[in-house]
mmCIF file of C-alpha atoms in Angstrom:
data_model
loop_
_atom_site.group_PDB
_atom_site.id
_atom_site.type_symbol
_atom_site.label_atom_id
_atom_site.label_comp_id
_atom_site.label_asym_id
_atom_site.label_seq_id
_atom_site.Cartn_x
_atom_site.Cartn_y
_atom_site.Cartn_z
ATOM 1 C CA UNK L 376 167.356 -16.883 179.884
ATOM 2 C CA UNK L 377 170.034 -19.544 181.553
ATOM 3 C CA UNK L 378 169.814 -22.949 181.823
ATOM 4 C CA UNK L 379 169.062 -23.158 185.946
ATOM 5 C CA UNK L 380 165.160 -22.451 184.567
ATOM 6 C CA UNK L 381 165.330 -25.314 181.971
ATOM 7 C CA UNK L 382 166.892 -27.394 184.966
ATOM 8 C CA UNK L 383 164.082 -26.444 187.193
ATOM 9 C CA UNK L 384 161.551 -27.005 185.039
ATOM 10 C CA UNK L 385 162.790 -30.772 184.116
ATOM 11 C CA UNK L 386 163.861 -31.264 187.893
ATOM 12 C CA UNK L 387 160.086 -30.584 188.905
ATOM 13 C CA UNK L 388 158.252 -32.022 185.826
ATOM 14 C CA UNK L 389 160.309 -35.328 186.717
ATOM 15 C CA UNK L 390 159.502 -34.752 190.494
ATOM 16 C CA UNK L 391 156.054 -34.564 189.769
ATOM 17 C CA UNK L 392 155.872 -37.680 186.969
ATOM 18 C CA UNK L 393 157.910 -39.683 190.136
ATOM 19 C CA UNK L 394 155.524 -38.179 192.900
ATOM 20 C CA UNK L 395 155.725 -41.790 195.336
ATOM 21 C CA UNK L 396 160.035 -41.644 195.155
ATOM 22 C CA UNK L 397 162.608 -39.324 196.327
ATOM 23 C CA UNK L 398 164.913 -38.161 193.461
ATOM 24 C CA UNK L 399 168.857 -37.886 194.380
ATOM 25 C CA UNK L 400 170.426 -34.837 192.754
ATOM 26 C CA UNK L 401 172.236 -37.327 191.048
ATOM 27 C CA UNK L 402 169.596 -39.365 189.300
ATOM 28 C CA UNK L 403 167.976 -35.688 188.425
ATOM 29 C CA UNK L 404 171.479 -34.879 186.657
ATOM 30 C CA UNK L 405 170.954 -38.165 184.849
ATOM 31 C CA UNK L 406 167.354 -37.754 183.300
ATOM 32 C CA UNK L 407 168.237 -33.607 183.080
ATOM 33 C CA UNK L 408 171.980 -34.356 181.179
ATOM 34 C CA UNK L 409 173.475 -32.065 183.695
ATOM 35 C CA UNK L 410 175.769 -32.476 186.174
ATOM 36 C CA UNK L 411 174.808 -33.187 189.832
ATOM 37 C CA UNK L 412 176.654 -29.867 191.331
ATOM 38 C CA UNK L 413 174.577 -28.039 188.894
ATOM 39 C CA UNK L 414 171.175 -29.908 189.932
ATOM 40 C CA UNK L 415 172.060 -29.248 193.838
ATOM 41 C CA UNK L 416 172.449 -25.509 193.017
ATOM 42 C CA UNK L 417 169.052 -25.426 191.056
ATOM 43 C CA UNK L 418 167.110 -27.451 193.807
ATOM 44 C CA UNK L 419 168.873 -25.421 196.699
ATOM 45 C CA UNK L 420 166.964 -22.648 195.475
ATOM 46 C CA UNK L 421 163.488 -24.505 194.874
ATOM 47 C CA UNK L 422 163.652 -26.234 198.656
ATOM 48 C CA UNK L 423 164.318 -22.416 199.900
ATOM 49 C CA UNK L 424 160.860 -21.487 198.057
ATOM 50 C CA UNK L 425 159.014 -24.556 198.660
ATOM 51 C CA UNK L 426 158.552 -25.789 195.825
ATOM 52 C CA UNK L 427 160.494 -29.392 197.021
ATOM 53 C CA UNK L 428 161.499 -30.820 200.308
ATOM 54 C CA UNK L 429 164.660 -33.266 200.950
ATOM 55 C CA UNK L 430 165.656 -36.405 203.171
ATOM 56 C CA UNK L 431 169.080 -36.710 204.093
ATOM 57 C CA UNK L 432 170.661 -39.904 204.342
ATOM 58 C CA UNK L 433 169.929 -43.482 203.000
ATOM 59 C CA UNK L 434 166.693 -43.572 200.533
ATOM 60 C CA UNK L 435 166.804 -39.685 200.735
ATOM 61 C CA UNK L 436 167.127 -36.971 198.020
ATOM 62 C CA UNK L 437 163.945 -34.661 196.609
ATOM 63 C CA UNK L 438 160.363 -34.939 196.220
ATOM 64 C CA UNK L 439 157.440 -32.741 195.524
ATOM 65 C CA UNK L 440 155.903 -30.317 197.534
ATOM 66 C CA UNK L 441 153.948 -28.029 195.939
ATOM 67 C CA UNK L 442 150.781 -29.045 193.538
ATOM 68 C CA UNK L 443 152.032 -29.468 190.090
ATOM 69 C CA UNK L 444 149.003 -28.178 188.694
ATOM 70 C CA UNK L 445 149.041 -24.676 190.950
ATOM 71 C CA UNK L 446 152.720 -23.751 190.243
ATOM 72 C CA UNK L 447 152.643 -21.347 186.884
ATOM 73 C CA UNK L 448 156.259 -20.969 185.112
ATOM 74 C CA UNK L 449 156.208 -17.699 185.457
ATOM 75 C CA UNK L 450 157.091 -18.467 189.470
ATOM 76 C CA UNK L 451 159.853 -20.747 188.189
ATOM 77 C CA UNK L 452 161.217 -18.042 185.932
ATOM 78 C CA UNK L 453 161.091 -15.277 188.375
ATOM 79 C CA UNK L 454 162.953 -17.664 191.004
ATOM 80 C CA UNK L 455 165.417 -18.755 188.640
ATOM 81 C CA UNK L 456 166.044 -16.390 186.388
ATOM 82 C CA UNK L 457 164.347 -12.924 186.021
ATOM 83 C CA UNK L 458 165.222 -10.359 184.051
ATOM 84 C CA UNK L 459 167.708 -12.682 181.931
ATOM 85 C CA UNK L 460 166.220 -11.616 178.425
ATOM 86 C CA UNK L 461 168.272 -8.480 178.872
ATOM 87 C CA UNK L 462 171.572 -8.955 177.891
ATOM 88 C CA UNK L 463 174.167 -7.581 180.121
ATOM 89 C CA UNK L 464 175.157 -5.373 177.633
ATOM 90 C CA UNK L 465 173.559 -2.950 175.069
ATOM 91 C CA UNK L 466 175.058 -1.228 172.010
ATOM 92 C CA UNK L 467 175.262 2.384 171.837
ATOM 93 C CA UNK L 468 176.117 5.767 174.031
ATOM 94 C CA UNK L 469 173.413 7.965 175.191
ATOM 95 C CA UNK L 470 176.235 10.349 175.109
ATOM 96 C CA UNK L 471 176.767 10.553 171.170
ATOM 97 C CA UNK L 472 175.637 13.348 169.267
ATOM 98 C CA UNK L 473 174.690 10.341 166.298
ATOM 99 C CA UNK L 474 170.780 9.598 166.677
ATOM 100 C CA UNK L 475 171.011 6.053 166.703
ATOM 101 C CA UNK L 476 173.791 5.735 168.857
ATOM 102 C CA UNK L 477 172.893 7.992 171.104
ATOM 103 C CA UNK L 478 169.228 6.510 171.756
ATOM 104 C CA UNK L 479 170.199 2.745 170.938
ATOM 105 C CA UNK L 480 170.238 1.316 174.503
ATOM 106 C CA UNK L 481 167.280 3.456 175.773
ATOM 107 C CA UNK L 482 165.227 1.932 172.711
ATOM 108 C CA UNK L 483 166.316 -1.435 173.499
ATOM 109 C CA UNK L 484 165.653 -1.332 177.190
ATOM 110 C CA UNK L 485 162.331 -0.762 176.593
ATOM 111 C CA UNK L 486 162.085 -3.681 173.738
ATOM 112 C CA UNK L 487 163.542 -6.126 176.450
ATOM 113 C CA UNK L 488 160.983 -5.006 179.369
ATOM 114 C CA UNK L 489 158.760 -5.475 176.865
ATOM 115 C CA UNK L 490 159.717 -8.644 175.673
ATOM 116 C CA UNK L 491 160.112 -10.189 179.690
ATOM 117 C CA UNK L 492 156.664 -8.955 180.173
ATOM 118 C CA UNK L 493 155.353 -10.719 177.169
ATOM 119 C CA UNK L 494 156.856 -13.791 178.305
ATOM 120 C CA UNK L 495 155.940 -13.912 182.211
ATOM 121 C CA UNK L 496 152.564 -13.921 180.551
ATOM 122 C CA UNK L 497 152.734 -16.374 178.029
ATOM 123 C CA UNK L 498 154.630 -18.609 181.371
ATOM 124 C CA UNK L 499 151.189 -17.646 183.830
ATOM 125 C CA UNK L 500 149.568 -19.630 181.397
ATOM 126 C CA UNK L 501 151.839 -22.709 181.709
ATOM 127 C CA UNK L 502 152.192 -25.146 184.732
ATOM 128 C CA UNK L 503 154.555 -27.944 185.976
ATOM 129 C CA UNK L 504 151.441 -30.067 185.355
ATOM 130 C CA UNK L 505 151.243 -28.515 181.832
ATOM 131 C CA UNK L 506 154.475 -29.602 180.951
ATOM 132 C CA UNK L 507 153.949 -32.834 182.286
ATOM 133 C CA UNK L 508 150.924 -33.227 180.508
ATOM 134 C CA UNK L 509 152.478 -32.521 177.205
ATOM 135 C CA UNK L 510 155.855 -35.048 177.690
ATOM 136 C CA UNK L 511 152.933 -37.394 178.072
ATOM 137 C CA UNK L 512 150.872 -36.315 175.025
ATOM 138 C CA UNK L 513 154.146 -36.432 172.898
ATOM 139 C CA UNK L 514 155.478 -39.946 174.074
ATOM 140 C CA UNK L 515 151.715 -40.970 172.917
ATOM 141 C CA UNK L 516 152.748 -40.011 169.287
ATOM 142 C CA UNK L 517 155.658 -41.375 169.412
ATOM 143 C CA UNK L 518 154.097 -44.775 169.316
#
């Protein structure tokens, strides 16, 4: 997993928290701890799905436009980031006469697939509004 899905996330749980005020991508690289280029990148992508909308010029920047409560994470990740449990490279050589070597990376393909399908689910389950929800829950406890 890279870090454009943990920007998105924040970028739209902050969007959402904010839902009367446009957001600059620099104020979103202040409350993410990130810097602006990288929240432009990240937010690029989300105006190209819908997700926000911008205003250019004075008072502009990014604001919601999708329902908080109807956008799963499992979107998010599959914009952002799919397939990234897999790492680039696998141990191994289907060509070696050794067992292990020679079936490592098939073996751990199939763990990984696995794995990404385990967690798309577990993200269906969880929404922008979710998340939200939760910040809120744990500043409550905080006192």
């Amino acid at each position: 997993m890279n870090s454009e899905f943990t920007i998105a996330v924040h970028s739209l749980v902050f969007l959402a928290y904010t839902p009367d005020h446009m957001a600059t991508s620099e104020k979103l690289a202040c409350n993410v701890a990130t810097h602006p280029a990288r929240v432009r990148k990240v937010m690029g992508c989300l105006r190209n799905r819908g997700y926000v909308v911008t205003k250019e010029g004075l008072g502009g920047g990014y604001s919601l436009d999708c329902d908080p409560d109807a956008v799963t994470l499992a979107e998010i990740y599959r914009v952002m980031c799919p397939g990234s449990l897999k790492p680039s490279w696998t141990s191994g050589n289907p060509e070696e006469k050794c067992m292990v070597a020679g079936n490592m990376q098939c073996v751990m393909d199939r763990i990984f697939a696995d794995a990404e399908r385990h967690l798309e689910a577990y993200f269906e389950g969880l929404t922008i509004g979710d998340v939200l929800r939760s910040i809120r829950d744990s500043q409550k406890t905080k006192g």
